[in-house]
PDB file of C-alpha atoms in Angstrom:
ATOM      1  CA  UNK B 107      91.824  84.139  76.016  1.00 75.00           C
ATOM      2  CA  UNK B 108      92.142  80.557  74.768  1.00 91.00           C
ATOM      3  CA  UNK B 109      93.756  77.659  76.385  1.00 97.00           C
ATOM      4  CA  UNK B 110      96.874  76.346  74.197  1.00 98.00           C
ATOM      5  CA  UNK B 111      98.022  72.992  74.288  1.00 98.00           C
ATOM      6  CA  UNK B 112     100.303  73.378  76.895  1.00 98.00           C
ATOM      7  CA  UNK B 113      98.242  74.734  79.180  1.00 98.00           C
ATOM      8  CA  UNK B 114      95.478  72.042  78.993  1.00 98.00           C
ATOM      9  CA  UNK B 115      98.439  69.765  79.501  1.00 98.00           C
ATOM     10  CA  UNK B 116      99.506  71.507  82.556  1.00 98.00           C
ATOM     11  CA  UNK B 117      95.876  71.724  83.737  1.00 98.00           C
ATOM     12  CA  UNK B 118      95.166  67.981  83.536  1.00 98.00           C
ATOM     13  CA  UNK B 119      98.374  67.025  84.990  1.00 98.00           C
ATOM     14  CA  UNK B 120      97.811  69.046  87.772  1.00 98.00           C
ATOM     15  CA  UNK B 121      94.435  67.634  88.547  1.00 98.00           C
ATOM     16  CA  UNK B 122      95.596  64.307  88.091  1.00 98.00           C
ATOM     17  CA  UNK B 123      98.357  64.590  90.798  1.00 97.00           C
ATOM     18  CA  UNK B 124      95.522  66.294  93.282  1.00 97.00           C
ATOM     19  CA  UNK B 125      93.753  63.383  92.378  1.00 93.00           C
ATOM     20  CA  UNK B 126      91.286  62.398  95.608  1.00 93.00           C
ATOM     21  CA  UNK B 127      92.375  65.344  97.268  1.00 97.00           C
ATOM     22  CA  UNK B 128      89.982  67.873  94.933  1.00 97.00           C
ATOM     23  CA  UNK B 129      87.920  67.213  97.402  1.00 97.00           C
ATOM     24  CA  UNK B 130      89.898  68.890 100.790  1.00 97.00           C
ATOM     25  CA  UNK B 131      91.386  71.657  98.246  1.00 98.00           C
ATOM     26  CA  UNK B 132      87.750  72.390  97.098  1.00 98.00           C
ATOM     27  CA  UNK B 133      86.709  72.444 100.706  1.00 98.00           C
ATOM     28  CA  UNK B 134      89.646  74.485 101.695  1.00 98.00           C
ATOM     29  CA  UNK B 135      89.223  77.229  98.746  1.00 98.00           C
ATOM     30  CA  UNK B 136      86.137  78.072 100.301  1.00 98.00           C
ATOM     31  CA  UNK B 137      87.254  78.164 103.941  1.00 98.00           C
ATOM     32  CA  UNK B 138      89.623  81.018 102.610  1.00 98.00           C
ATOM     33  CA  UNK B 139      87.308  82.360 100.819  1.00 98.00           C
ATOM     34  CA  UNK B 140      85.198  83.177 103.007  1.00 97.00           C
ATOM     35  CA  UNK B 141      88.114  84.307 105.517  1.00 97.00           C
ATOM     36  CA  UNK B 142      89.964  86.648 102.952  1.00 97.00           C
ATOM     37  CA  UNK B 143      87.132  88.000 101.313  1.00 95.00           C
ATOM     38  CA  UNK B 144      83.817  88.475 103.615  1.00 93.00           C
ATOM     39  CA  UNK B 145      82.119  89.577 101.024  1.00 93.00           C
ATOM     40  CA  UNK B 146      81.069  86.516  99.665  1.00 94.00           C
ATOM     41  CA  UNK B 147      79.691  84.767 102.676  1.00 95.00           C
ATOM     42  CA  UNK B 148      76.985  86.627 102.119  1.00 91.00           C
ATOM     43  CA  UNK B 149      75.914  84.404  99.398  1.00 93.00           C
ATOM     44  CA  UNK B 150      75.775  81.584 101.647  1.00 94.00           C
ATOM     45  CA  UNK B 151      72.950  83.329 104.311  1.00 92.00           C
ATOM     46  CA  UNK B 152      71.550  79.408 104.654  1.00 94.00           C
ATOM     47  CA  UNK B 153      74.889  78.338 105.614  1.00 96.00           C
ATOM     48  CA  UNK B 154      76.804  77.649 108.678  1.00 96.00           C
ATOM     49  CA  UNK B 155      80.208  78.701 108.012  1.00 96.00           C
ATOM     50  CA  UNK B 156      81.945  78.101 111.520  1.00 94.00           C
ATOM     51  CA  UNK B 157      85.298  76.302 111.332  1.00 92.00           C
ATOM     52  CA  UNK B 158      84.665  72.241 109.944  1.00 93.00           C
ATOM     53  CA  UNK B 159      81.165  72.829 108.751  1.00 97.00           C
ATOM     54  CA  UNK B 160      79.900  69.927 106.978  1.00 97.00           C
ATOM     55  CA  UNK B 161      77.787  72.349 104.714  1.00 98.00           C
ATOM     56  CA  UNK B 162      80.777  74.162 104.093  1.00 98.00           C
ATOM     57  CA  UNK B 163      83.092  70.898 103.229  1.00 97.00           C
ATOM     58  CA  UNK B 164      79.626  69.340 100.925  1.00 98.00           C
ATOM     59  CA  UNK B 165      79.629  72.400  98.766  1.00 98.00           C
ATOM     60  CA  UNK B 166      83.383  72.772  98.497  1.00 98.00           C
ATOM     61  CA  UNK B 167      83.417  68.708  97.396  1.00 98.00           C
ATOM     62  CA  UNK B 168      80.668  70.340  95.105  1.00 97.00           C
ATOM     63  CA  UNK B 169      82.832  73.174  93.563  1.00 98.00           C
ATOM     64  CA  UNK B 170      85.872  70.930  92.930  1.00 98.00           C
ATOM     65  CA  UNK B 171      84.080  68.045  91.341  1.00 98.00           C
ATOM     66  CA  UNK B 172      82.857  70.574  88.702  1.00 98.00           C
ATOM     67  CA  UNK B 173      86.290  71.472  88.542  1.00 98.00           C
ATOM     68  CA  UNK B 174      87.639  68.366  87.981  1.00 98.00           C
ATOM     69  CA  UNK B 175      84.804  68.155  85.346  1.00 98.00           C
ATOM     70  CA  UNK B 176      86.194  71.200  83.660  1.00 98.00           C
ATOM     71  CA  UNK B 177      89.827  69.444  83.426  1.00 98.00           C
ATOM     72  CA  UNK B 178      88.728  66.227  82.164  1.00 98.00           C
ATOM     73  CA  UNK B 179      86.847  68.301  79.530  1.00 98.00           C
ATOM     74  CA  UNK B 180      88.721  71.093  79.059  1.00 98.00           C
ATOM     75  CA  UNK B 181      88.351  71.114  75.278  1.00 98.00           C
ATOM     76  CA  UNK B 182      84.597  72.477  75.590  1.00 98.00           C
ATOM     77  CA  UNK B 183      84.191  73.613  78.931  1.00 98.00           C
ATOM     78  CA  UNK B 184      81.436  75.528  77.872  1.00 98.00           C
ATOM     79  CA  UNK B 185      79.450  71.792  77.243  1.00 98.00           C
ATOM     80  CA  UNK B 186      80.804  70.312  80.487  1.00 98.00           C
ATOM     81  CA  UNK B 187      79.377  73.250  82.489  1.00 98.00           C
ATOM     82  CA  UNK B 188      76.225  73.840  80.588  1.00 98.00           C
ATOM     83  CA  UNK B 189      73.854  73.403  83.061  1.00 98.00           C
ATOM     84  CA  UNK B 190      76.282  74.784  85.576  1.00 98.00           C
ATOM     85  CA  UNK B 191      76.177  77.717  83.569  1.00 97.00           C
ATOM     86  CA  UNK B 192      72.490  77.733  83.426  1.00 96.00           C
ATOM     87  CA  UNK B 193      72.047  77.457  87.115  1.00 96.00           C
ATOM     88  CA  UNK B 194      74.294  80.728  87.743  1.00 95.00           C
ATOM     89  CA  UNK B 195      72.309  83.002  85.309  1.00 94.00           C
ATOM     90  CA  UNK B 196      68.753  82.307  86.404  1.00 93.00           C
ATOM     91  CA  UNK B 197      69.158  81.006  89.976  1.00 93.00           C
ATOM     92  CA  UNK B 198      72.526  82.043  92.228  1.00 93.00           C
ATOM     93  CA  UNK B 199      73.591  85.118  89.845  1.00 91.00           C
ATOM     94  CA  UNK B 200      76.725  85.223  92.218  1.00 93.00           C
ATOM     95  CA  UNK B 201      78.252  88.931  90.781  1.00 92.00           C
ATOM     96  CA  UNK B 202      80.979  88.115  87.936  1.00 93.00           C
ATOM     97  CA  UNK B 203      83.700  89.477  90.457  1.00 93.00           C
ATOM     98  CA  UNK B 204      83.305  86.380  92.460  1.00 95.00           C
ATOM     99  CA  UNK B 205      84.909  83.914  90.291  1.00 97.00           C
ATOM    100  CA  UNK B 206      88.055  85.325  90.370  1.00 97.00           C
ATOM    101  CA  UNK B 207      88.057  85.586  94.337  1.00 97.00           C
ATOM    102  CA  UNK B 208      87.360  81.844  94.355  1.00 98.00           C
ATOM    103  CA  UNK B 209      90.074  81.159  92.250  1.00 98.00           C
ATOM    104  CA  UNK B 210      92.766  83.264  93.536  1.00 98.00           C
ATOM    105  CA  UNK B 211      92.445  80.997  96.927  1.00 98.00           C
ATOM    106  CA  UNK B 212      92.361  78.147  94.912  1.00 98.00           C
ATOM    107  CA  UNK B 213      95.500  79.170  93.741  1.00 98.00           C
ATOM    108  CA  UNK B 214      96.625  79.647  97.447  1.00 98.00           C
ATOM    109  CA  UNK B 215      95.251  76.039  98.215  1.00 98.00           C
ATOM    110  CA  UNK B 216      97.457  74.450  95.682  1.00 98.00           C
ATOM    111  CA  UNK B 217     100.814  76.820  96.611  1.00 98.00           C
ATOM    112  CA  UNK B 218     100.189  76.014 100.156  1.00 98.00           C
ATOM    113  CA  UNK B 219      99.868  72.580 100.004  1.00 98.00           C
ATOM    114  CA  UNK B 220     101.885  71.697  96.702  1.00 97.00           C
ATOM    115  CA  UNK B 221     104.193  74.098  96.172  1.00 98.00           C
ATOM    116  CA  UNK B 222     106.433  72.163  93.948  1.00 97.00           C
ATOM    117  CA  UNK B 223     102.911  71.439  91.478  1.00 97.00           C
ATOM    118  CA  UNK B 224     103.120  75.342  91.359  1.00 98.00           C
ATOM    119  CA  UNK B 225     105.749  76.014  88.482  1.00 98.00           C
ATOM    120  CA  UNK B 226     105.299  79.772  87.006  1.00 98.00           C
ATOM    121  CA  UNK B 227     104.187  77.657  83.884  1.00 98.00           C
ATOM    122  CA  UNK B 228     101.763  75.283  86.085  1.00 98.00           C
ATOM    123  CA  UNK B 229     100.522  78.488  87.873  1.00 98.00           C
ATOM    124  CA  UNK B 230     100.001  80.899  84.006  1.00 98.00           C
ATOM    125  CA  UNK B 231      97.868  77.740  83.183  1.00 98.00           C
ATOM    126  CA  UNK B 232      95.621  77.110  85.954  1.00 98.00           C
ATOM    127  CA  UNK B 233      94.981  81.527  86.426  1.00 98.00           C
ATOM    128  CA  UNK B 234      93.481  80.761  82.404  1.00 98.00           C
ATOM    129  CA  UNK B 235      91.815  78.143  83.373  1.00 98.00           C
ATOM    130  CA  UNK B 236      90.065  78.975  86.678  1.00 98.00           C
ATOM    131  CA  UNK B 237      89.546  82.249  84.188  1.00 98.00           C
ATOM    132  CA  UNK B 238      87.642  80.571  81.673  1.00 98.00           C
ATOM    133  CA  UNK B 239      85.739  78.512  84.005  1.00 98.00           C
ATOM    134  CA  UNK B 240      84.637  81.916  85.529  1.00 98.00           C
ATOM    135  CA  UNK B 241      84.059  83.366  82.314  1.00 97.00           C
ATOM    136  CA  UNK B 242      81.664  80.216  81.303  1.00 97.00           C
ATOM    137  CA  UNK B 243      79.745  80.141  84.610  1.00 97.00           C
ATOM    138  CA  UNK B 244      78.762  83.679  83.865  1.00 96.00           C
ATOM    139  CA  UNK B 245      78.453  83.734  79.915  1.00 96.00           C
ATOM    140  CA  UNK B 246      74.228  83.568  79.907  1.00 95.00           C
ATOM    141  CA  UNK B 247      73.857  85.910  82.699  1.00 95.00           C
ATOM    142  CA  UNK B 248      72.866  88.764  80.435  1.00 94.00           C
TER     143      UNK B 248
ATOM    144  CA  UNK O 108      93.243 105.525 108.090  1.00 81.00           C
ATOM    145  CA  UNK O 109      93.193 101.740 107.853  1.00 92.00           C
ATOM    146  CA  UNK O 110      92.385  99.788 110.826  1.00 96.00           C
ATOM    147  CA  UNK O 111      94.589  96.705 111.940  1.00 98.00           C
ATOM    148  CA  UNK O 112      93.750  94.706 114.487  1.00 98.00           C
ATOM    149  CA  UNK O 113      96.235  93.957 116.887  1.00 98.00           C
ATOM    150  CA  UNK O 114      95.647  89.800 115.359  1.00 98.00           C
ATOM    151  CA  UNK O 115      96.013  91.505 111.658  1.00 98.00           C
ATOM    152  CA  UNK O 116      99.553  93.312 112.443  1.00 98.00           C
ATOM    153  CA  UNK O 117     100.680  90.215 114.192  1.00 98.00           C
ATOM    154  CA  UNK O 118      99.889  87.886 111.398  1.00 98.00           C
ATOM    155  CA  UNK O 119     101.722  90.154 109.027  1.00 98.00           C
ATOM    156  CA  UNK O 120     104.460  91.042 111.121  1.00 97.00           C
ATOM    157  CA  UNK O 121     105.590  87.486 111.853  1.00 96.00           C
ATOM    158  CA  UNK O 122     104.732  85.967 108.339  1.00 97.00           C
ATOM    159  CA  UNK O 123     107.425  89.361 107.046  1.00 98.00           C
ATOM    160  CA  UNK O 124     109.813  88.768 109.684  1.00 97.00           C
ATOM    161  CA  UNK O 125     110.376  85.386 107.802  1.00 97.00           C
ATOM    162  CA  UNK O 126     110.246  86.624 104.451  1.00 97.00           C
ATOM    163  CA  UNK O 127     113.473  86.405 102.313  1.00 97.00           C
ATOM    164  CA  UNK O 128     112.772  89.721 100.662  1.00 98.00           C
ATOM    165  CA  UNK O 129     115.193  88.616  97.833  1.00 97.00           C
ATOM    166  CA  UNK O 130     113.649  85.632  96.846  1.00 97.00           C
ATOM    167  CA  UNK O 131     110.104  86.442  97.667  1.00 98.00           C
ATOM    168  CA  UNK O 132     110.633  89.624  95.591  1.00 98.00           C
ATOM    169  CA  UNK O 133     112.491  87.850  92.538  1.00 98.00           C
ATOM    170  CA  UNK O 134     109.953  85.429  92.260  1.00 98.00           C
ATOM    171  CA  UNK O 135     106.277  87.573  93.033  1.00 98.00           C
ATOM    172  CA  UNK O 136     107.720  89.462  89.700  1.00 98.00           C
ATOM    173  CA  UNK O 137     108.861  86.692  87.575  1.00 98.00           C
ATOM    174  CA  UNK O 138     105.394  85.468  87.843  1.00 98.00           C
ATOM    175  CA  UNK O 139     103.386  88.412  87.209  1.00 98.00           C
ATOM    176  CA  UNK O 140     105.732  88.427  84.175  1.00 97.00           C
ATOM    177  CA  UNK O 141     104.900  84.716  83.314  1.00 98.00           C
ATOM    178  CA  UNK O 142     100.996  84.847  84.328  1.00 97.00           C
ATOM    179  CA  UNK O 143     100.213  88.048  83.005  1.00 96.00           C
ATOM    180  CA  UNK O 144     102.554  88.610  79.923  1.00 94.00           C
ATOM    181  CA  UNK O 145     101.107  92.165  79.424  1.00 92.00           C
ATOM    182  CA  UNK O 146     102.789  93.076  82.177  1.00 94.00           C
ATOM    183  CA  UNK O 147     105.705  92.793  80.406  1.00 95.00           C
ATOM    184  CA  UNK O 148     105.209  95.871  78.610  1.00 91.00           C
ATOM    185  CA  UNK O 149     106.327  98.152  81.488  1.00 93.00           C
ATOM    186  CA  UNK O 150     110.145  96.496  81.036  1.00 95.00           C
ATOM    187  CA  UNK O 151     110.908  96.806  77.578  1.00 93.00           C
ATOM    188  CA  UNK O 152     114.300  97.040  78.523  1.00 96.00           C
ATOM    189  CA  UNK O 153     115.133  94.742  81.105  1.00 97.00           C
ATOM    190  CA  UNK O 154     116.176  92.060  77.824  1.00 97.00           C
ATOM    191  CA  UNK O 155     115.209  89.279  77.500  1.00 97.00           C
ATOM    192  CA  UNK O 156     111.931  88.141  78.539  1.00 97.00           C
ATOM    193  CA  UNK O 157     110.775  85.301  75.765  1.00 96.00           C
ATOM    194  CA  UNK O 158     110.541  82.592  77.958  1.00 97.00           C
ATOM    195  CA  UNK O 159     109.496  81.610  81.417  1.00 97.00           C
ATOM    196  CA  UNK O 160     112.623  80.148  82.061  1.00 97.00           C
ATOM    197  CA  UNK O 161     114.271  83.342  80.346  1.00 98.00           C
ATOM    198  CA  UNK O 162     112.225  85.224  83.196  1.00 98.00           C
ATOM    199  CA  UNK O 163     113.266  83.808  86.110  1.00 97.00           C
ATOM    200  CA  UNK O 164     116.625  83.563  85.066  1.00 97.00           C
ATOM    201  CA  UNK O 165     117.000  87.241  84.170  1.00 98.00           C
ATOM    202  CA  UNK O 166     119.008  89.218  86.874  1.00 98.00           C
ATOM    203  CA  UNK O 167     116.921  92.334  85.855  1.00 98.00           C
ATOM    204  CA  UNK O 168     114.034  90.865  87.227  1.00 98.00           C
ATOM    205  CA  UNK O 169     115.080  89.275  89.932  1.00 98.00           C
ATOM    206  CA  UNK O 170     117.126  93.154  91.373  1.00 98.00           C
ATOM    207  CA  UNK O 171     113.546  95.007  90.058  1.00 97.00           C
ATOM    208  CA  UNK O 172     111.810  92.231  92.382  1.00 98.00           C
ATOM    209  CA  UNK O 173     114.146  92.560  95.162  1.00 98.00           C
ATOM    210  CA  UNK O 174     113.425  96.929  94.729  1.00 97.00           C
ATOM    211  CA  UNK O 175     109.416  96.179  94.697  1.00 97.00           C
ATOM    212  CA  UNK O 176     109.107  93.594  98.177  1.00 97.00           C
ATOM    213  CA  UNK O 177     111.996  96.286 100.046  1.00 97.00           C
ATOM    214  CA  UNK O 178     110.069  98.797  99.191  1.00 96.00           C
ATOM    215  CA  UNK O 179     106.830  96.773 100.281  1.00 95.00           C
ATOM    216  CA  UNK O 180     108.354  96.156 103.720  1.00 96.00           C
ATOM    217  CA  UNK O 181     108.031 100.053 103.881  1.00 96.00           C
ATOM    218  CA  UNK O 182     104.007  99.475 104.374  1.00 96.00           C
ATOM    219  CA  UNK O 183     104.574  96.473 106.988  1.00 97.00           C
ATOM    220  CA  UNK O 184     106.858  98.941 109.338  1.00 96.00           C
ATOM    221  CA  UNK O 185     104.344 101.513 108.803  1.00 97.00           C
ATOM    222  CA  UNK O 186     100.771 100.105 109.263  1.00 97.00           C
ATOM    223  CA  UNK O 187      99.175 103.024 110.146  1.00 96.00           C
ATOM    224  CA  UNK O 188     100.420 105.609 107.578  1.00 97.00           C
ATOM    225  CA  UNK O 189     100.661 103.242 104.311  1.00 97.00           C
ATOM    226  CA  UNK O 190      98.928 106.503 102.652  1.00 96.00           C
ATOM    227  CA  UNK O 191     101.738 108.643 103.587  1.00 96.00           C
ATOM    228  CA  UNK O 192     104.847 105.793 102.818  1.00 97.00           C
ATOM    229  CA  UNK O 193     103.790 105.326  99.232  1.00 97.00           C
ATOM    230  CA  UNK O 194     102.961 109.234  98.329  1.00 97.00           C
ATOM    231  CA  UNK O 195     106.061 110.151  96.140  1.00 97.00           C
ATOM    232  CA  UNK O 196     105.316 106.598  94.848  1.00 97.00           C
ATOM    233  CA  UNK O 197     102.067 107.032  93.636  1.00 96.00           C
ATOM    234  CA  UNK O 198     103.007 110.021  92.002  1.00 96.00           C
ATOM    235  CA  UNK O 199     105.624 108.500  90.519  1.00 96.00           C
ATOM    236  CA  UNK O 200     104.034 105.541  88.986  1.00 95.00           C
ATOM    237  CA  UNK O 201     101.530 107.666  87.494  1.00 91.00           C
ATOM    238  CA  UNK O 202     103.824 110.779  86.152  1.00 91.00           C
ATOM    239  CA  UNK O 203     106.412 108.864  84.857  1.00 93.00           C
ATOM    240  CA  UNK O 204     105.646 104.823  84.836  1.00 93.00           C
ATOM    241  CA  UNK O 205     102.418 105.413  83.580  1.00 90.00           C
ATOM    242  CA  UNK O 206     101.570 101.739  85.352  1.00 93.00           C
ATOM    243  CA  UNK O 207      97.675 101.335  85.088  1.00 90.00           C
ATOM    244  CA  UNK O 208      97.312 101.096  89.052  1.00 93.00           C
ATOM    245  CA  UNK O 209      95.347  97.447  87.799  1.00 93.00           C
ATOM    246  CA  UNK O 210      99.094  96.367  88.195  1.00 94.00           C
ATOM    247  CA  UNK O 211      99.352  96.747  91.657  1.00 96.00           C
ATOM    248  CA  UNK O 212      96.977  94.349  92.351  1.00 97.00           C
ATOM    249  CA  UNK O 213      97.620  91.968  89.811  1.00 96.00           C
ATOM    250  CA  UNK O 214     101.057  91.917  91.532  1.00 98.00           C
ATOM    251  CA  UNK O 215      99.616  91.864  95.381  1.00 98.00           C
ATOM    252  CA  UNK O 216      97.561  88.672  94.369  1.00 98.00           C
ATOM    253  CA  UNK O 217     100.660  86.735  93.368  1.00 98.00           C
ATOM    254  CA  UNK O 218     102.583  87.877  96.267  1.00 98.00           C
ATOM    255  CA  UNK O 219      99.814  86.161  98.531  1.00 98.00           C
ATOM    256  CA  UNK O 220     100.691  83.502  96.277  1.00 98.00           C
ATOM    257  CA  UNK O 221     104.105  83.330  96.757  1.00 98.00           C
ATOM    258  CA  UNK O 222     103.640  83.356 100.180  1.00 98.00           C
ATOM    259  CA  UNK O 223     101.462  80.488 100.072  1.00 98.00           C
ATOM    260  CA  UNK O 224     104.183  78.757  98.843  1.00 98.00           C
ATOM    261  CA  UNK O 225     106.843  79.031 100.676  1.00 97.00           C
ATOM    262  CA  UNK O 226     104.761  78.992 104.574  1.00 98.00           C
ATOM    263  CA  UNK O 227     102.431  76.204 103.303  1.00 98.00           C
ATOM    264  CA  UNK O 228      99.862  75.337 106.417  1.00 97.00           C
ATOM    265  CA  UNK O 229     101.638  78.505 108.225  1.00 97.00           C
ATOM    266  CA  UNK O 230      99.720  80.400 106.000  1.00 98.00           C
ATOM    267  CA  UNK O 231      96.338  80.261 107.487  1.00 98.00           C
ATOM    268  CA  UNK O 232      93.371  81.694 106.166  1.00 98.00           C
ATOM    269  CA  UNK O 233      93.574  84.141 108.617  1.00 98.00           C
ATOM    270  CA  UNK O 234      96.783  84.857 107.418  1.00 98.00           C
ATOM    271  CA  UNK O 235      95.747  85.319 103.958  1.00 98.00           C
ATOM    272  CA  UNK O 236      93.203  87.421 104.896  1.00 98.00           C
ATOM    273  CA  UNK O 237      95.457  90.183 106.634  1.00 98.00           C
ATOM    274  CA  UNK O 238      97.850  89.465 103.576  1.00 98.00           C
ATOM    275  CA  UNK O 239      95.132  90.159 101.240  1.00 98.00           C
ATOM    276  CA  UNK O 240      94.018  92.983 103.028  1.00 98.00           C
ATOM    277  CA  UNK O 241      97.797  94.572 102.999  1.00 98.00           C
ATOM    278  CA  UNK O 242      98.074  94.237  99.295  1.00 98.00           C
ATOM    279  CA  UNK O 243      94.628  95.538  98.658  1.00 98.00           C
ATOM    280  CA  UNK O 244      95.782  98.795 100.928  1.00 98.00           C
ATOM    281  CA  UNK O 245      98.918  99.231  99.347  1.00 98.00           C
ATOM    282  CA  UNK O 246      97.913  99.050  95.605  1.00 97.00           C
ATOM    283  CA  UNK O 247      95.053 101.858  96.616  1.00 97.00           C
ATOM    284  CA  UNK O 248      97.817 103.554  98.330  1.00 97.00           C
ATOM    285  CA  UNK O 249      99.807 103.470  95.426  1.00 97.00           C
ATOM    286  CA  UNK O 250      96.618 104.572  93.332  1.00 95.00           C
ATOM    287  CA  UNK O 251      95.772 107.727  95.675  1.00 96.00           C
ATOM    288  CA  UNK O 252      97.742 110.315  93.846  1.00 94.00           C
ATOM    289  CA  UNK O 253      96.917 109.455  90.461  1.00 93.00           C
ATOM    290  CA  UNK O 254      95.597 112.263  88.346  1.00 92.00           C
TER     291      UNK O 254
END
């Protein structure tokens, strides 16, 4: 599956107009996350994951920064998110399945909140992208 | 049997009681049409489908849609039997749509989408949660009788 140019457009654009926000949509992914799909807490055993955690809110600014990262590099992804990449194989080896649980609320963040940034077009272009960020954090794990 | 909390039905019930099946339904396809273009195979003949604009815009889609989120408001009036409800419909999908079962939740993922969209901070994470839930029942429901 490979990005075209419109869909790095639409990626880019999109981040652009979340701007400062990535940081409360990051935050907020997780919060769902972890709501829709229990599963995954149990990755986060060291966590507290009450309502407002701070941990919670650091490591969503965390996951939308590399985001961001992603976008502003989205012609080798793979190179932005090297070490990202690196860290998933030999430390967290969160299960492949994951990925596309985070960014299905992600998804859900942005419809909620920005509906209008949503077009069908928008929304085909951020599923490949979240997609091939998934598909990059989990490229060395085997 | 699937068990709903009494906070689960709620949260479905209410967000469905706003739903403008129409709409909701014309739009939850166009998009699995738009984000997953395979999809598209299953309506070779519903014309013309070259475009997301060309999606959206095409009244085959937008009456199939309408069919698909009726029929889904079949599961949220019957909670407790979605196995039952969707029976001849599982059978059907497999004996004579032949639609990998994948579909359904491809589908149930864009609905909570959708959904998103239109209730904005109505749609809790609580919310999404029964939502998600609901669509994850009903695709497997759908699945059951496949042979």
């Amino acid at each position: 599956m490979v990005l075209s140019g419109a869909d790095k457009t639409n990626v880019k654009g999109l981040f652009s107009k979340i701007g400062g926000q990535a940081e409360d949509y990051g935050a907020e992914t997780l919060e769902r996350m972890f709501a829709a799909y229990p599963q995954t807490k149990t990755y986060f055993p060291h966590f507290d994951l009450g309502k407002g955690s701070a941990q919670v809110k650091g490591h969503g600014k965390k996951v939308a920064a590399a985001l961001v990262e992603a976008a502003n590099n989205i012609d080798d992804i793979a190179g932005a998110l090297s070490k990202l990449s690196d860290l998933h194989a030999q430390k967290l080896r969160v299960d492949p399945v994951n990925f596309k649980l985070l960014g299905q609320c992600f998804l859900v963040v942005v419809a909620s909140r920005n509906p209008s940034l949503l077009t069908p077009e928008v929304h085909a272009s951020l599923d490949k992208f979240l997609c091939a960020v998934g598909t990059v954090l989990t490229a060395k794990y085997r | 049997m699937v068990h709903w909390s009494a906070e689960e039905k709620q949260l479905i019930s209410s967000v469905w009681g706003k739903v403008n099946v129409e709409e909701c339904g014309a739009e939850a396809l166009a998009r699995l049409l738009i984000v997953y273009p395979w999809t598209q195979r299953f309506f070779s003949n519903f014309g013309n489908l070259s475009s997301p604009t060309a999606i959206i815009g095409n009244p085959k889609v937008r009456a199939h849609g309408k069919k698909v989120l009726t029929s889904f408001g079949e599961a949220v009036k019957n909670l407790d039997n979605i196995k039952g409800t969707y029976s001849k419909l599982s059978e059907l999908h497999c004996e004579k749509l032949h639609v990998d079962p994948e579909n359904f939740r491809l589908l149930g993922d864009i609905l909570v989408i959708v959904l998103a969209s239109h209730f904005g901070r109505d749609f809790t994470p609580a919310c999404q949660f029964a939502w998600q839930k609901l669509v994850g029942v009903v695709a497997h429901a759908l699945a059951r009788r496949y042979h």
